[in-house]
CSV table of C-alpha atoms and ligand atoms in Angstrom, one decimal:
chain,number,residue,atom,x,y,z
A,18,MET,CA,9.2,6.4,-33.7
A,19,ARG,CA,10.6,5.5,-30.3
A,20,HIS,CA,11.3,8.1,-27.9
A,21,LEU,CA,11.7,8.5,-24.1
A,22,ALA,CA,8.7,10.2,-22.3
A,23,LYS,CA,8.5,11.3,-18.6
A,24,LYS,CA,6.4,9.2,-16.3
A,25,HIS,CA,7.0,9.3,-12.6
A,26,PRO,CA,8.5,12.4,-10.8
A,27,LEU,CA,11.7,11.8,-8.7
A,28,ALA,CA,9.9,12.6,-5.5
A,29,ILE,CA,7.2,10.2,-6.2
A,30,ARG,CA,9.7,7.4,-6.8
A,31,TRP,CA,11.6,8.0,-3.7
A,32,PHE,CA,8.3,8.1,-1.5
A,33,HIS,CA,7.1,4.8,-3.4
A,34,TRP,CA,10.4,2.9,-2.8
A,35,ILE,CA,10.9,4.1,0.7
A,36,ASN,CA,7.4,3.1,1.6
A,37,PHE,CA,7.9,-0.7,0.6
A,38,PRO,CA,10.5,-1.7,3.3
A,39,LEU,CA,8.9,0.6,5.7
A,40,LEU,CA,5.4,-1.2,5.3
A,41,ALA,CA,7.2,-4.6,5.3
A,42,MET,CA,8.7,-3.6,8.7
A,43,MET,CA,5.3,-2.6,9.9
A,44,ILE,CA,3.8,-5.8,8.9
A,45,TRP,CA,6.6,-7.9,10.5
A,46,SER,CA,6.7,-5.9,13.8
A,47,GLY,CA,2.9,-6.2,13.8
A,48,ILE,CA,3.0,-10.0,13.3
A,49,LEU,CA,5.4,-10.0,16.4
A,50,ILE,CA,2.9,-8.2,18.5
A,51,TYR,CA,-0.1,-10.1,17.1
A,52,TRP,CA,1.4,-13.4,17.9
A,53,ALA,CA,1.9,-12.4,21.5
A,54,TYR,CA,-1.9,-12.3,22.2
A,55,PRO,CA,-2.4,-14.4,25.3
A,56,ALA,CA,-5.1,-16.7,23.8
A,57,TYR,CA,-2.4,-18.0,21.4
A,58,LEU,CA,-0.4,-19.3,23.9
A,59,LYS,CA,-2.7,-22.1,24.3
A,60,LEU,CA,-2.1,-23.3,20.7
A,61,ASP,CA,0.7,-25.5,19.5
A,62,GLN,CA,3.8,-23.3,19.4
A,63,THR,CA,6.0,-25.5,17.1
A,64,THR,CA,5.6,-23.5,13.9
A,65,TRP,CA,5.9,-20.2,15.6
A,66,ARG,CA,9.0,-21.4,17.5
A,67,ALA,CA,10.6,-22.7,14.1
A,68,LEU,CA,9.9,-19.2,12.7
A,69,LYS,CA,11.1,-17.5,15.7
A,70,ILE,CA,8.2,-15.2,16.1
A,71,ASN,CA,7.0,-16.4,19.5
A,72,ASN,CA,7.8,-14.4,22.8
A,73,ARG,CA,8.9,-11.1,21.0
A,74,LEU,CA,6.3,-8.8,22.3
A,75,ALA,CA,8.6,-6.0,23.5
A,76,GLU,CA,10.7,-6.1,20.5
A,77,GLY,CA,7.7,-6.1,18.1
A,78,MET,CA,6.3,-3.0,19.9
A,79,ALA,CA,9.7,-1.2,19.9
A,80,LEU,CA,10.1,-1.6,16.1
A,81,HIS,CA,6.5,-1.0,15.4
A,82,PHE,CA,6.5,2.3,17.5
A,83,PHE,CA,9.7,3.5,15.8
A,84,PHE,CA,9.1,2.7,12.2
A,85,MET,CA,5.4,4.2,12.4
A,86,TRP,CA,6.9,7.6,12.6
A,87,LEU,CA,8.9,7.0,9.4
A,88,PHE,CA,5.8,5.2,7.5
A,89,ALA,CA,3.4,8.1,8.4
A,90,GLY,CA,6.1,10.8,7.8
A,91,ASN,CA,6.7,9.4,4.3
A,92,GLY,CA,3.1,9.0,3.7
A,93,VAL,CA,2.2,12.5,4.7
A,94,LEU,CA,4.9,13.9,2.6
A,95,TYR,CA,3.8,11.7,-0.5
A,96,VAL,CA,0.3,13.0,-0.2
A,97,LEU,CA,1.3,16.7,0.2
A,98,TYR,CA,3.6,16.4,-2.7
A,99,THR,CA,0.8,14.7,-4.9
A,100,LEU,CA,-1.5,17.3,-4.0
A,101,LEU,CA,0.7,20.3,-4.4
A,102,SER,CA,2.3,19.2,-7.7
A,103,GLY,CA,-1.1,18.4,-9.3
A,104,GLU,CA,0.0,14.6,-9.7
A,105,TRP,CA,-3.4,14.0,-7.9
A,106,ARG,CA,-5.2,14.5,-11.2
A,107,GLU,CA,-3.7,11.6,-12.6
A,108,LEU,CA,-4.2,9.5,-9.6
A,109,VAL,CA,-7.6,9.9,-8.0
A,110,PRO,CA,-10.8,8.5,-9.5
A,111,ARG,CA,-13.0,10.8,-11.8
A,112,ARG,CA,-16.0,10.5,-13.8
A,113,GLY,CA,-15.9,7.4,-15.8
A,114,THR,CA,-13.4,5.6,-13.8
A,115,LEU,CA,-15.7,2.7,-12.7
A,116,ARG,CA,-16.7,2.0,-16.3
A,117,GLU,CA,-13.1,2.2,-17.3
A,118,ALA,CA,-11.9,0.0,-14.3
A,119,TRP,CA,-14.7,-2.6,-15.4
A,120,GLN,CA,-13.3,-2.3,-19.3
A,121,VAL,CA,-9.8,-3.1,-17.7
A,122,LEU,CA,-11.0,-6.2,-16.0
A,123,LEU,CA,-12.5,-7.4,-18.9
A,124,HIS,CA,-9.4,-6.8,-20.9
A,125,ASP,CA,-7.2,-8.6,-18.4
A,126,LEU,CA,-9.5,-11.5,-18.4
A,127,ARG,CA,-9.1,-11.5,-22.2
A,128,ILE,CA,-12.8,-11.1,-22.7
A,129,ARG,CA,-12.5,-7.4,-24.2
A,130,LYS,CA,-10.3,-7.3,-27.2
A,131,GLU,CA,-10.1,-3.5,-27.8
A,132,PRO,CA,-6.8,-2.0,-26.7
A,133,LEU,CA,-6.9,0.1,-23.3
A,134,PRO,CA,-6.7,4.0,-23.4
A,135,ARG,CA,-3.0,5.3,-23.3
A,136,VAL,CA,-3.2,7.1,-19.9
A,137,LYS,CA,-0.7,7.3,-17.2
A,138,PHE,CA,-3.2,5.4,-14.8
A,139,ASN,CA,-6.4,3.8,-16.0
A,140,GLY,CA,-9.5,3.3,-14.0
A,141,ALA,CA,-8.5,0.2,-12.2
A,142,GLN,CA,-5.1,1.7,-11.3
A,143,ARG,CA,-6.8,4.9,-10.1
A,144,ILE,CA,-9.1,3.1,-7.8
A,145,ALA,CA,-6.4,0.6,-6.5
A,146,TYR,CA,-3.8,3.3,-5.9
A,147,THR,CA,-6.2,5.8,-4.2
A,148,SER,CA,-7.5,3.1,-2.1
A,149,VAL,CA,-4.2,2.0,-0.7
A,150,ILE,CA,-3.5,5.6,0.2
A,151,VAL,CA,-6.7,5.8,2.1
A,152,MET,CA,-5.9,2.6,3.8
A,153,GLY,CA,-2.7,4.1,4.9
A,154,LEU,CA,-4.6,6.7,6.7
A,155,GLY,CA,-7.0,4.2,8.0
A,156,SER,CA,-4.0,2.3,9.6
A,157,LEU,CA,-2.6,5.5,11.1
A,158,VAL,CA,-6.0,6.6,12.7
A,159,SER,CA,-6.9,3.0,14.0
A,160,GLY,CA,-3.3,2.6,15.0
A,161,LEU,CA,-3.3,5.8,17.0
A,162,ALA,CA,-6.8,4.8,18.7
A,163,ILE,CA,-5.1,1.4,19.9
A,164,TYR,CA,-1.8,3.1,20.7
A,165,LYS,CA,-3.2,5.7,23.1
A,166,PRO,CA,-6.7,4.4,23.9
A,167,VAL,CA,-7.4,6.8,26.8
A,168,GLN,CA,-6.2,9.9,25.3
A,169,PHE,CA,-7.7,9.1,21.7
A,170,ALA,CA,-10.9,7.5,23.1
A,171,TRP,CA,-12.8,9.6,20.6
A,172,LEU,CA,-10.7,8.1,17.8
A,173,ALA,CA,-11.6,4.4,19.0
A,174,TRP,CA,-15.3,5.8,19.1
A,175,LEU,CA,-15.0,6.3,15.3
A,176,PHE,CA,-14.3,2.6,14.9
A,177,GLY,CA,-17.3,1.5,17.3
A,178,GLY,CA,-14.8,1.3,20.1
A,179,TYR,CA,-11.4,-0.2,21.1
A,180,GLN,CA,-12.1,-3.7,19.6
A,181,GLY,CA,-13.5,-2.2,16.4
A,182,ALA,CA,-10.2,0.0,15.8
A,183,ARG,CA,-8.1,-3.3,16.5
A,184,PHE,CA,-10.4,-5.1,14.0
A,185,VAL,CA,-9.9,-2.4,11.3
A,186,HIS,CA,-6.2,-2.2,11.9
A,187,PHE,CA,-5.8,-5.9,11.5
A,188,ALA,CA,-8.1,-6.1,8.3
A,189,LEU,CA,-6.1,-3.1,6.6
A,190,THR,CA,-3.1,-5.3,7.0
A,191,VAL,CA,-4.6,-8.1,5.2
A,192,GLY,CA,-5.8,-5.6,2.5
A,193,TYR,CA,-2.0,-4.4,2.0
A,194,VAL,CA,-1.0,-8.2,1.5
A,195,LEU,CA,-3.9,-8.6,-1.0
A,196,PHE,CA,-2.9,-5.3,-2.8
A,197,PHE,CA,0.7,-6.2,-2.8
A,198,LEU,CA,-0.1,-9.5,-4.6
A,199,VAL,CA,-2.2,-8.0,-7.2
A,200,HIS,CA,0.2,-5.1,-7.7
A,201,ILE,CA,3.3,-7.2,-8.1
A,202,ALA,CA,1.3,-9.6,-10.5
A,203,GLN,CA,0.3,-6.7,-12.6
A,204,VAL,CA,3.8,-5.0,-12.5
A,205,ILE,CA,5.1,-8.3,-13.9
A,206,ARG,CA,2.6,-8.4,-16.5
A,207,ALA,CA,3.0,-5.0,-17.6
A,208,GLY,CA,6.7,-5.6,-18.2
A,209,TRP,CA,10.1,-4.1,-17.8
A,210,ASN,CA,9.5,-0.8,-19.5
A,211,ASN,CA,6.8,0.0,-17.0
A,212,PHE,CA,8.9,-1.2,-14.0
A,213,ARG,CA,11.9,0.4,-15.1
A,214,ALA,CA,9.9,3.8,-15.4
A,215,MET,CA,9.3,3.7,-11.7
A,216,VAL,CA,13.0,3.6,-11.0
A,217,ILE,CA,14.4,6.1,-13.6
A,218,GLY,CA,11.3,8.2,-14.2
A,219,VAL,CA,11.1,7.8,-18.0
A,220,GLU,CA,9.6,5.1,-20.3
A,221,VAL,CA,10.1,4.2,-23.7
A,222,VAL,CA,7.1,5.1,-26.1
A,223,ASN,CA,6.4,3.6,-29.6
A,224,GLU,CA,4.6,6.1,-31.7
B,263,HEM,C1,8.6,-4.8,-4.8
B,263,HEM,C2,7.5,-4.0,-4.6
B,263,HEM,C3,6.8,-3.1,-5.5
B,263,HEM,C4,7.1,-2.9,-7.0
B,263,HEM,C5,8.0,-3.7,-7.8
B,263,HEM,C6,6.2,-2.0,-7.3
B,263,HEM,C7,6.1,-1.4,-8.6
B,263,HEM,C8,5.4,-0.3,-9.0
B,263,HEM,C9,5.5,0.3,-10.4
B,263,HEM,C10,6.3,-0.3,-11.5
B,263,HEM,C11,4.6,1.3,-10.4
B,263,HEM,C12,4.1,2.3,-11.4
B,263,HEM,C13,3.0,1.3,-12.0
B,263,HEM,C14,2.1,1.8,-13.0
B,263,HEM,O1,2.5,2.4,-14.0
B,263,HEM,O2,1.0,1.6,-12.9
B,263,HEM,C15,4.0,1.4,-9.0
B,263,HEM,C16,3.1,2.5,-8.7
B,263,HEM,C17,2.6,2.5,-7.3
B,263,HEM,N1,2.8,1.6,-6.2
B,263,HEM,FE1,4.1,0.2,-6.2
B,263,HEM,N2,5.6,-1.4,-6.2
B,263,HEM,C18,6.0,-2.2,-5.2
B,263,HEM,C19,5.4,-1.9,-3.8
B,263,HEM,C20,4.4,-1.2,-3.5
B,263,HEM,C21,3.7,-1.0,-2.1
B,263,HEM,C22,4.2,-2.0,-0.9
B,263,HEM,C23,2.8,-0.1,-2.3
B,263,HEM,C24,1.8,0.4,-1.1
B,263,HEM,C25,1.4,-0.5,-0.2
B,263,HEM,C26,2.7,0.5,-3.5
B,263,HEM,C27,1.9,1.5,-4.0
B,263,HEM,C28,2.0,1.9,-5.2
B,263,HEM,C29,1.3,3.3,-5.6
B,263,HEM,C30,0.3,4.0,-4.6
B,263,HEM,C31,1.7,3.6,-6.8
B,263,HEM,C32,1.3,4.8,-7.7
B,263,HEM,C33,2.2,5.8,-7.3
B,263,HEM,C34,1.9,7.3,-8.0
B,263,HEM,O3,2.3,7.5,-9.0
B,263,HEM,O4,1.5,8.2,-7.1
B,263,HEM,N3,3.7,-0.2,-4.3
B,263,HEM,N4,4.6,0.5,-8.2
């Protein structure tokens, strides 16, 4: 029998969909800042002129420092909601998560034939989603260390110094892009019912 089952609470759906354009804006303005690094001026500028991303340091910084407040606010509210509502139980890794993630990997590679457990988030999803939330925290902390290196010198120290904080900040951005590619591929693979649940909150279940 087919019926509708609740999947994603309204608040989570808002936080999720607000996060997407905010993160895109952070990456875009980050690229404008990144490309202004003086050493790159020595390189051939043709491609960057064509893409119109050269000489836009001030604009990149203004956008980055404006949208970071919204990105941080949305992220903090999401984490608070997830903790207070108890949704974290479905999200964070627990005992057996690694084994389950391995089974999901084998299943996705079509090596393992048994069906996956019918849970909200399987082991691979728990690890991926929790990691991307921790990465968000890492971006905020390493960003703060670069933003105010004198006032937050102790934060930079956590990353092995200013250059270490810059490296982590950059590496996390690459991490988001990789997460995004896998996330989108998996969402497409999982199909319309799964995607629609992230929009309207309910999914169709076939008993
Ligand atoms: C076009 C862009 C995106 C689409 C279509 C999309 C789609 C989805 C869907 C359908 C789900 C539910 C998946 C499931 O049942 O496993 C989901 C969950 C999730 N997505 Fe995305 N997503 C997008 C962008 C992003 C981005 C940019 C991030 C963060 C970097 C992100 C992080 C997450 C997280 C953490 C969850 C779990 C949320 C929770 O239940 O607490 N997504 N996404």
